[in-house]
Short mmCIF file of C-alpha atoms and ligand atoms in Angstrom, two decimals:
data_model
loop_
_atom_site.label_atom_id
_atom_site.label_comp_id
_atom_site.label_asym_id
_atom_site.label_seq_id
_atom_site.Cartn_x
_atom_site.Cartn_y
_atom_site.Cartn_z
CA UNK A 175 34.06 31.47 30.61
CA UNK A 176 35.23 34.43 31.95
CA UNK A 177 35.88 34.97 35.60
CA UNK A 178 32.68 37.37 36.13
CA UNK A 179 30.72 35.30 34.27
CA UNK A 180 32.49 31.75 36.66
CA UNK A 181 31.97 34.80 40.11
CA UNK A 182 28.32 35.17 39.44
CA UNK A 183 28.15 31.55 38.93
CA UNK A 184 30.11 30.03 41.64
CA UNK A 185 30.95 32.65 44.91
CA UNK A 186 28.13 31.90 47.11
CA UNK A 187 25.49 34.44 46.95
CA UNK A 188 25.46 37.36 49.83
CA UNK A 189 24.62 40.90 50.11
CA UNK A 190 28.63 40.67 50.10
CA UNK A 191 28.61 39.56 47.06
CA UNK A 192 28.76 42.25 45.18
CA UNK A 193 31.65 43.93 47.18
CA UNK A 194 34.00 41.02 46.07
CA UNK A 195 33.03 41.68 42.72
CA UNK A 196 33.62 45.16 42.79
CA UNK A 197 37.26 44.00 44.62
CA UNK A 198 38.27 41.49 41.69
CA UNK A 199 37.37 44.01 38.87
CA UNK A 200 39.85 46.80 40.59
CA UNK A 201 41.52 44.62 40.79
CA UNK A 202 42.09 43.10 37.65
CA UNK A 203 41.78 46.12 36.19
CA UNK A 204 44.99 47.16 37.55
CA UNK A 205 46.52 44.69 36.49
CA UNK A 206 45.78 44.97 32.58
CA UNK A 207 47.59 48.52 33.18
CA UNK A 208 50.90 47.22 34.96
CA UNK A 209 50.77 44.20 32.09
CA UNK A 210 50.65 46.19 29.06
CA UNK A 211 53.38 48.58 31.09
CA UNK A 212 55.64 45.45 30.99
CA UNK A 213 54.92 44.03 28.14
CA UNK A 214 56.14 46.93 26.35
CA UNK A 215 59.29 48.08 29.16
CA UNK A 216 62.13 48.33 27.39
CA UNK A 217 60.15 50.84 25.27
CA UNK A 218 58.58 53.60 27.47
CA UNK A 219 60.18 55.96 29.25
CA UNK A 220 60.55 55.83 32.93
CA UNK A 221 59.70 52.03 33.57
CA UNK A 222 62.45 50.49 33.49
CA UNK A 223 65.57 50.43 36.11
CA UNK A 224 65.81 51.75 39.53
CA UNK A 225 62.99 54.43 41.84
CA UNK A 226 66.57 56.03 43.21
CA UNK A 227 64.78 55.60 47.25
CA UNK A 228 64.38 52.35 49.41
CA UNK A 229 60.45 51.17 50.86
CA UNK A 230 60.10 51.34 54.23
CA UNK A 231 62.22 47.58 54.76
CA UNK A 232 65.22 49.40 53.21
CA UNK A 233 65.04 48.05 49.26
CA UNK A 234 65.59 49.69 46.42
CA UNK A 235 62.68 50.40 45.23
CA UNK A 236 62.29 49.95 40.78
CA UNK A 237 60.73 51.92 39.40
CA UNK A 238 57.47 49.25 38.23
CA UNK A 239 57.73 49.24 41.63
CA UNK A 240 56.29 51.88 42.29
CA UNK A 241 53.98 52.57 38.63
CA UNK A 242 52.23 48.97 39.75
CA UNK A 243 51.70 50.71 43.27
CA UNK A 244 49.89 53.67 42.35
CA UNK A 245 47.61 51.66 39.48
CA UNK A 246 46.09 49.23 42.48
CA UNK A 247 45.48 51.36 45.13
CA UNK A 248 43.84 53.86 42.21
CA UNK A 249 41.61 50.93 40.94
CA UNK A 250 40.94 49.60 45.04
CA UNK A 251 40.34 53.36 46.12
CA UNK A 252 38.02 53.81 42.83
CA UNK A 253 36.85 50.16 43.83
CA UNK A 254 33.78 51.79 46.71
CA UNK A 255 34.28 48.38 48.10
CA UNK A 256 37.44 48.76 49.92
CA UNK A 257 38.40 51.07 53.12
CA UNK A 258 42.26 50.95 52.91
CA UNK A 259 44.76 49.29 52.08
CA UNK A 260 48.20 47.91 53.41
CA UNK A 261 51.62 48.26 51.08
CA UNK A 262 54.37 46.46 50.55
CA UNK A 263 55.40 49.66 49.14
CA UNK A 264 53.91 52.06 52.02
CA UNK A 265 55.03 52.94 55.14
CA UNK A 266 51.65 52.95 57.49
CA UNK A 267 48.18 52.07 55.91
CA UNK A 268 45.83 54.24 54.22
CA UNK A 269 42.77 54.76 54.64
CA UNK A 270 40.73 55.94 52.13
CA UNK A 271 38.65 58.85 54.34
CA UNK A 272 35.62 59.03 51.22
CA UNK A 273 31.84 59.21 52.29
CA UNK A 274 31.80 56.00 50.69
CA UNK A 275 35.25 53.84 51.77
CA UNK A 276 34.44 54.10 55.47
CA UNK A 277 31.38 52.56 54.88
CA UNK A 278 32.65 49.60 52.85
CA UNK A 279 33.98 46.12 53.82
CA UNK A 280 37.16 45.49 53.00
CA UNK A 281 40.67 46.41 53.30
CA UNK A 282 44.07 44.66 51.31
CA UNK A 283 46.99 43.56 51.97
CA UNK A 284 49.26 43.35 48.78
CA UNK A 285 53.18 43.60 47.23
CA UNK A 286 52.30 45.12 44.08
CA UNK A 287 54.96 43.69 42.41
CA UNK A 288 56.88 40.84 43.70
CA UNK A 289 59.93 40.03 42.63
CA UNK A 290 60.96 43.13 40.88
CA UNK A 291 64.35 41.72 41.08
CA UNK A 292 63.65 40.08 37.30
CA UNK A 293 61.88 43.56 35.49
CA UNK A 294 64.95 45.06 34.38
CA UNK A 295 65.76 41.03 32.45
CA UNK A 296 62.19 39.84 31.35
CA UNK A 297 61.78 37.33 33.93
CA UNK A 298 58.00 36.48 34.86
CA UNK A 299 56.82 39.15 38.71
CA UNK A 300 53.52 39.37 39.78
CA UNK A 301 51.54 40.83 42.19
CA UNK A 302 49.96 39.36 45.23
CA UNK A 303 46.71 40.51 46.93
CA UNK A 304 45.03 39.09 50.21
CA UNK A 305 41.76 40.45 51.74
CA UNK A 306 40.32 40.72 54.46
CA UNK A 307 36.66 42.46 56.03
CA UNK A 308 37.19 45.00 59.09
CA UNK A 309 37.50 45.48 62.72
CA UNK A 310 36.82 48.90 63.06
CA UNK A 311 33.88 50.74 63.07
CA UNK A 312 32.06 51.54 59.01
CA UNK A 313 31.31 55.22 59.25
CA UNK A 314 35.52 55.89 60.99
CA UNK A 315 38.51 55.48 59.12
CA UNK A 316 40.34 52.27 59.21
CA UNK A 317 42.63 50.71 62.01
CA UNK A 318 45.74 49.52 62.64
CA UNK A 319 43.57 46.05 63.70
CA UNK A 320 42.00 45.94 60.29
CA UNK A 321 45.20 44.53 59.25
CA UNK A 322 46.88 42.66 61.32
CA UNK A 323 44.25 39.46 61.32
CA UNK A 324 46.12 36.12 61.08
CA UNK A 325 45.34 33.92 57.60
CA UNK A 326 43.09 31.99 58.18
CA UNK A 327 40.88 35.24 57.78
CA UNK A 328 41.04 36.02 54.66
CA UNK A 329 38.22 36.29 52.86
CA UNK A 330 39.59 36.46 49.30
CA UNK A 331 43.45 35.99 47.92
CA UNK A 332 44.94 35.56 44.57
CA UNK A 333 47.88 36.40 42.55
CA UNK A 334 48.38 38.12 39.00
CA UNK A 335 51.24 36.69 37.18
CA UNK A 336 53.05 38.37 34.66
CA UNK A 337 54.45 35.37 32.76
CA UNK A 338 54.25 34.36 28.64
CA UNK A 339 50.84 34.54 30.01
CA UNK A 340 49.46 37.02 32.46
CA UNK A 341 47.27 34.82 34.35
CA UNK A 342 44.49 35.75 37.44
CA UNK A 343 45.59 32.68 40.32
CA UNK A 344 42.19 32.84 43.03
CA UNK A 345 40.56 31.25 46.01
CA UNK A 346 37.37 32.65 47.93
CA UNK A 347 38.13 29.63 50.33
CA UNK A 348 36.54 27.39 48.26
CA UNK A 349 39.02 25.63 45.84
CA UNK A 350 41.10 27.65 43.65
CA UNK A 351 41.03 28.83 39.97
CA UNK A 352 43.08 30.36 37.23
CA UNK A 353 42.28 32.96 35.20
CA UNK A 354 44.20 33.58 31.70
CA UNK A 355 44.48 37.42 30.14
CA UNK A 356 43.11 37.79 26.93
CA UNK A 357 44.65 40.37 25.39
CA UNK A 358 42.94 40.40 22.90
CA UNK A 359 39.56 42.23 24.74
CA UNK A 360 41.58 42.57 27.83
CA UNK A 361 39.13 39.77 29.62
CA UNK A 362 40.09 36.77 31.99
CA UNK A 363 39.10 34.14 30.84
CA UNK A 364 38.43 30.01 32.93
CA UNK A 365 41.81 28.55 32.17
CA UNK A 366 42.68 25.90 34.83
CA UNK A 367 38.93 24.95 36.70
CA UNK A 368 39.24 23.39 40.76
CA UNK A 369 43.72 23.80 40.76
CA UNK A 370 45.24 20.89 42.57
CA UNK A 371 48.86 20.34 44.32
CA UNK A 372 50.43 17.27 43.67
CA UNK A 373 51.48 15.51 46.65
CA UNK A 374 54.65 14.99 45.91
CA UNK A 375 57.49 16.28 43.43
CA UNK A 376 61.16 16.31 41.95
CA UNK A 377 61.13 19.87 42.33
CA UNK A 378 63.31 21.91 44.70
CA UNK A 379 63.00 25.78 44.98
CA UNK A 380 65.45 27.86 47.72
CA UNK A 381 68.18 29.95 47.17
CA UNK A 382 71.19 27.82 47.47
CA UNK A 383 73.36 30.59 48.17
CA UNK A 384 72.51 30.65 51.44
CA UNK A 385 72.73 27.07 52.28
CA UNK A 386 75.81 27.10 54.76
CA UNK A 387 74.41 30.34 56.70
CA UNK A 388 70.96 28.37 57.43
CA UNK A 389 70.01 26.45 60.62
CA UNK A 390 71.67 22.75 60.08
CA UNK A 391 67.94 21.04 59.04
CA UNK A 392 67.93 23.46 55.92
CA UNK A 393 71.13 21.79 54.77
CA UNK A 394 70.28 18.08 55.57
CA UNK A 395 67.50 18.56 53.76
CA UNK A 396 68.82 20.01 50.33
CA UNK A 397 71.26 17.33 50.56
CA UNK A 398 67.87 14.65 50.80
CA UNK A 399 66.46 16.60 47.85
CA UNK A 400 70.42 15.75 45.82
CA UNK A 401 70.50 12.37 47.13
CA UNK A 402 69.55 8.55 46.12
CA UNK A 403 68.49 7.87 49.22
CA UNK A 404 64.87 9.88 49.13
CA UNK A 405 61.98 8.87 47.54
CA UNK A 406 62.82 9.45 44.41
CA UNK A 407 65.90 7.23 44.40
CA UNK A 408 68.37 9.97 42.26
CA UNK A 409 68.71 13.67 43.04
CA UNK A 410 65.20 15.75 42.39
CA UNK A 411 65.63 18.79 40.15
CA UNK A 412 66.89 22.83 41.83
CA UNK A 413 64.96 25.26 40.24
CA UNK A 414 64.61 28.92 41.43
CA UNK A 415 63.25 31.77 39.18
CA UNK A 416 63.67 34.43 42.37
CA UNK A 417 59.82 35.65 42.02
CA UNK A 418 58.31 33.98 45.33
CA UNK A 419 55.72 34.23 42.54
CA UNK A 420 56.51 32.62 39.61
CA UNK A 421 58.01 29.50 41.48
CA UNK A 422 55.06 29.27 44.33
CA UNK A 423 53.04 29.04 40.45
CA UNK A 424 55.54 25.97 39.62
CA UNK A 425 54.61 24.63 42.92
CA UNK A 426 51.33 24.95 42.44
CA UNK A 427 51.27 23.18 38.16
CA UNK A 428 53.73 20.49 39.16
CA UNK A 429 54.10 20.23 42.69
CA UNK A 430 58.01 21.30 44.12
CA UNK A 431 58.81 22.47 47.57
CA UNK A 432 59.60 26.67 47.92
CA UNK A 433 61.75 27.15 50.89
CA UNK A 434 63.70 30.71 52.31
CA UNK A 435 64.27 30.21 56.28
CA UNK A 436 66.25 32.88 58.17
CA UNK A 437 68.95 33.98 57.46
CA UNK A 438 71.23 36.03 59.67
CA UNK A 439 70.30 38.79 56.51
CA UNK A 440 67.50 38.25 57.56
CA UNK A 441 66.90 36.72 60.62
CA UNK A 442 62.99 35.98 60.50
CA UNK A 443 62.57 35.81 56.73
CA UNK A 444 62.92 38.15 54.17
CA UNK A 445 58.70 36.78 52.83
CA UNK A 446 56.60 39.73 54.54
CA UNK A 447 53.64 37.46 55.89
CA UNK A 448 50.94 40.33 55.28
CA UNK A 449 51.83 40.42 51.35
CA UNK A 450 53.41 37.37 50.18
CA UNK A 451 53.43 34.81 52.77
CA UNK A 452 49.87 34.97 54.32
CA UNK A 453 47.85 34.47 50.68
CA UNK A 454 49.99 32.94 49.38
CA UNK A 455 49.16 30.03 52.34
CA UNK A 456 46.04 30.22 51.27
CA UNK A 457 45.76 29.53 47.95
CA UNK A 458 48.40 26.41 48.55
CA UNK A 459 45.96 24.89 51.78
CA UNK A 460 43.04 25.30 49.37
CA UNK A 461 45.22 23.27 46.73
CA UNK A 462 45.92 20.95 48.49
CA UNK A 463 49.24 21.44 49.65
CA UNK A 464 51.13 23.49 53.11
CA UNK A 465 52.85 25.78 54.26
CA UNK A 466 54.81 26.70 57.31
CA UNK A 467 57.43 28.16 58.68
CA UNK A 468 59.16 25.15 58.28
CA UNK A 469 57.38 24.71 62.00
CA UNK A 470 53.97 26.60 62.84
CA UNK A 471 51.14 26.77 60.25
CA UNK A 472 51.23 29.81 58.55
CA UNK A 473 47.60 30.96 58.80
CA UNK A 474 47.12 31.17 61.94
CA UNK A 475 50.05 33.44 63.21
CA UNK A 476 49.04 36.78 64.69
CA UNK A 477 50.65 39.26 62.95
CA UNK A 478 52.18 42.47 65.22
CA UNK A 479 52.97 44.85 62.32
CA UNK A 480 52.60 45.23 59.32
CA UNK A 481 55.19 44.67 57.77
CA UNK A 482 56.38 41.64 59.68
CA UNK A 483 58.12 38.67 58.19
CA UNK A 484 58.17 35.61 58.10
CA UNK A 485 59.82 32.25 56.96
CA UNK A 486 58.41 30.40 54.80
CA UNK A 487 58.18 26.41 53.11
CA UNK A 488 55.15 26.56 50.80
CA UNK A 489 54.46 23.76 48.19
CA UNK A 490 53.84 20.08 48.32
CA UNK A 491 52.00 18.88 51.23
CA UNK A 492 54.92 16.06 51.40
CA UNK A 493 57.69 17.65 50.81
CA UNK A 494 56.81 20.38 53.30
CA UNK A 495 56.44 17.99 55.76
CA UNK A 496 59.17 15.09 55.23
CA UNK A 497 61.26 19.00 55.23
CA UNK A 498 59.85 19.86 58.85
CA UNK A 499 60.98 16.69 59.72
CA UNK A 500 64.63 18.15 58.95
CA UNK A 501 64.45 20.56 61.70
CA UNK A 502 65.07 19.72 65.34
P1 LIG B 212 60.33 41.96 46.37
O1 LIG B 212 60.43 42.38 44.81
O2 LIG B 212 58.11 41.71 46.30
O3 LIG B 212 60.65 41.86 47.58
O4 LIG B 212 59.95 40.63 46.72
C1 LIG B 212 61.02 39.38 46.72
C2 LIG B 212 61.59 38.19 47.13
C3 LIG B 212 60.21 37.10 46.32
O5 LIG B 212 59.83 37.31 45.34
C4 LIG B 212 62.08 35.75 46.20
O6 LIG B 212 61.34 34.91 45.57
C5 LIG B 212 62.41 36.09 46.87
O7 LIG B 212 62.46 37.78 47.95
C6 LIG B 212 63.91 36.90 46.79
O8 LIG B 212 64.77 36.30 47.38
P2 LIG B 212 66.34 36.21 46.47
O9 LIG B 212 67.11 36.61 46.02
O10 LIG B 212 68.06 36.15 48.15
O11 LIG B 212 67.08 35.15 46.57
MN1 LIG B 213 57.83 39.55 46.70
MN1 LIG B 214 57.49 43.17 45.97
#
């Protein structure tokens, strides 16, 4: 079953459903382009390597960060259903401000390419996105308040994983569904209906290079994972890809926990609340998992700024709860 067929049969019929389809359609169009570029990256000029600048967060931009950013923004502009966007790669939100977009219902927040340190080594990367209904007046430009809504207000969230297959994983609040790109037709086909995250597993993911630098509860939890005194009575397996989207996808299918706590180099966490934590938290909860900062639910945070960061504990419900119990 194609994504469009699935959407037509499952998405609640409302005056908004055509617009939501336009948003999804824009995402799939841009992701097919990015997926093609990634597949041929080393054979193309000007695709791999550093862009030679930094984004607003002081991170080195890769050429593909910028290529993906432009591809998605172009597709969102064309869709007619989106009034403005906020992107990890742009300092400020962009209000599209065309006649049509000024009356559009939705804003998108997105990480065009997650895991960009993995691009040059042919390891999975992804695009993560989150869609909200605007709060500003119709007929006017987008305002900051449209983008600073808590994650509980998301209409739709998802990610595209450019892995050994290209997959789109989506939720609109009634379960999580996965679609695999058929490269022969460029159509996304339903391959994983109603995905449920196992409540526990023996897999944990953390950049353990940071272990001495985190609050002591984190090291105690990791020690628990590695010990014989845990719920499996033996060491868990450590799995860390370094692309959040790919680490999360593994947890969604096989169960597991992903932890990125506060560290001195990133005192408020490394991951971005609006582009990474919220969309994945929505998906995690819809699949029966949990997403917290280690103390509070990610989706209930009231964002204060566009590029806000948060510590993230995400994955299998029992594992996230257990990890939180180690924090004082
Ligand atoms: P991005 O490529 O969008 O900047 O995100 C990178 C994130 C995330 O994908 C990953 O899990 C984490 O940063 C890796 O950080 P470390 O290199 O500190 O482990
Ligand atoms: Mn990212
Ligand atoms: Mn990114």
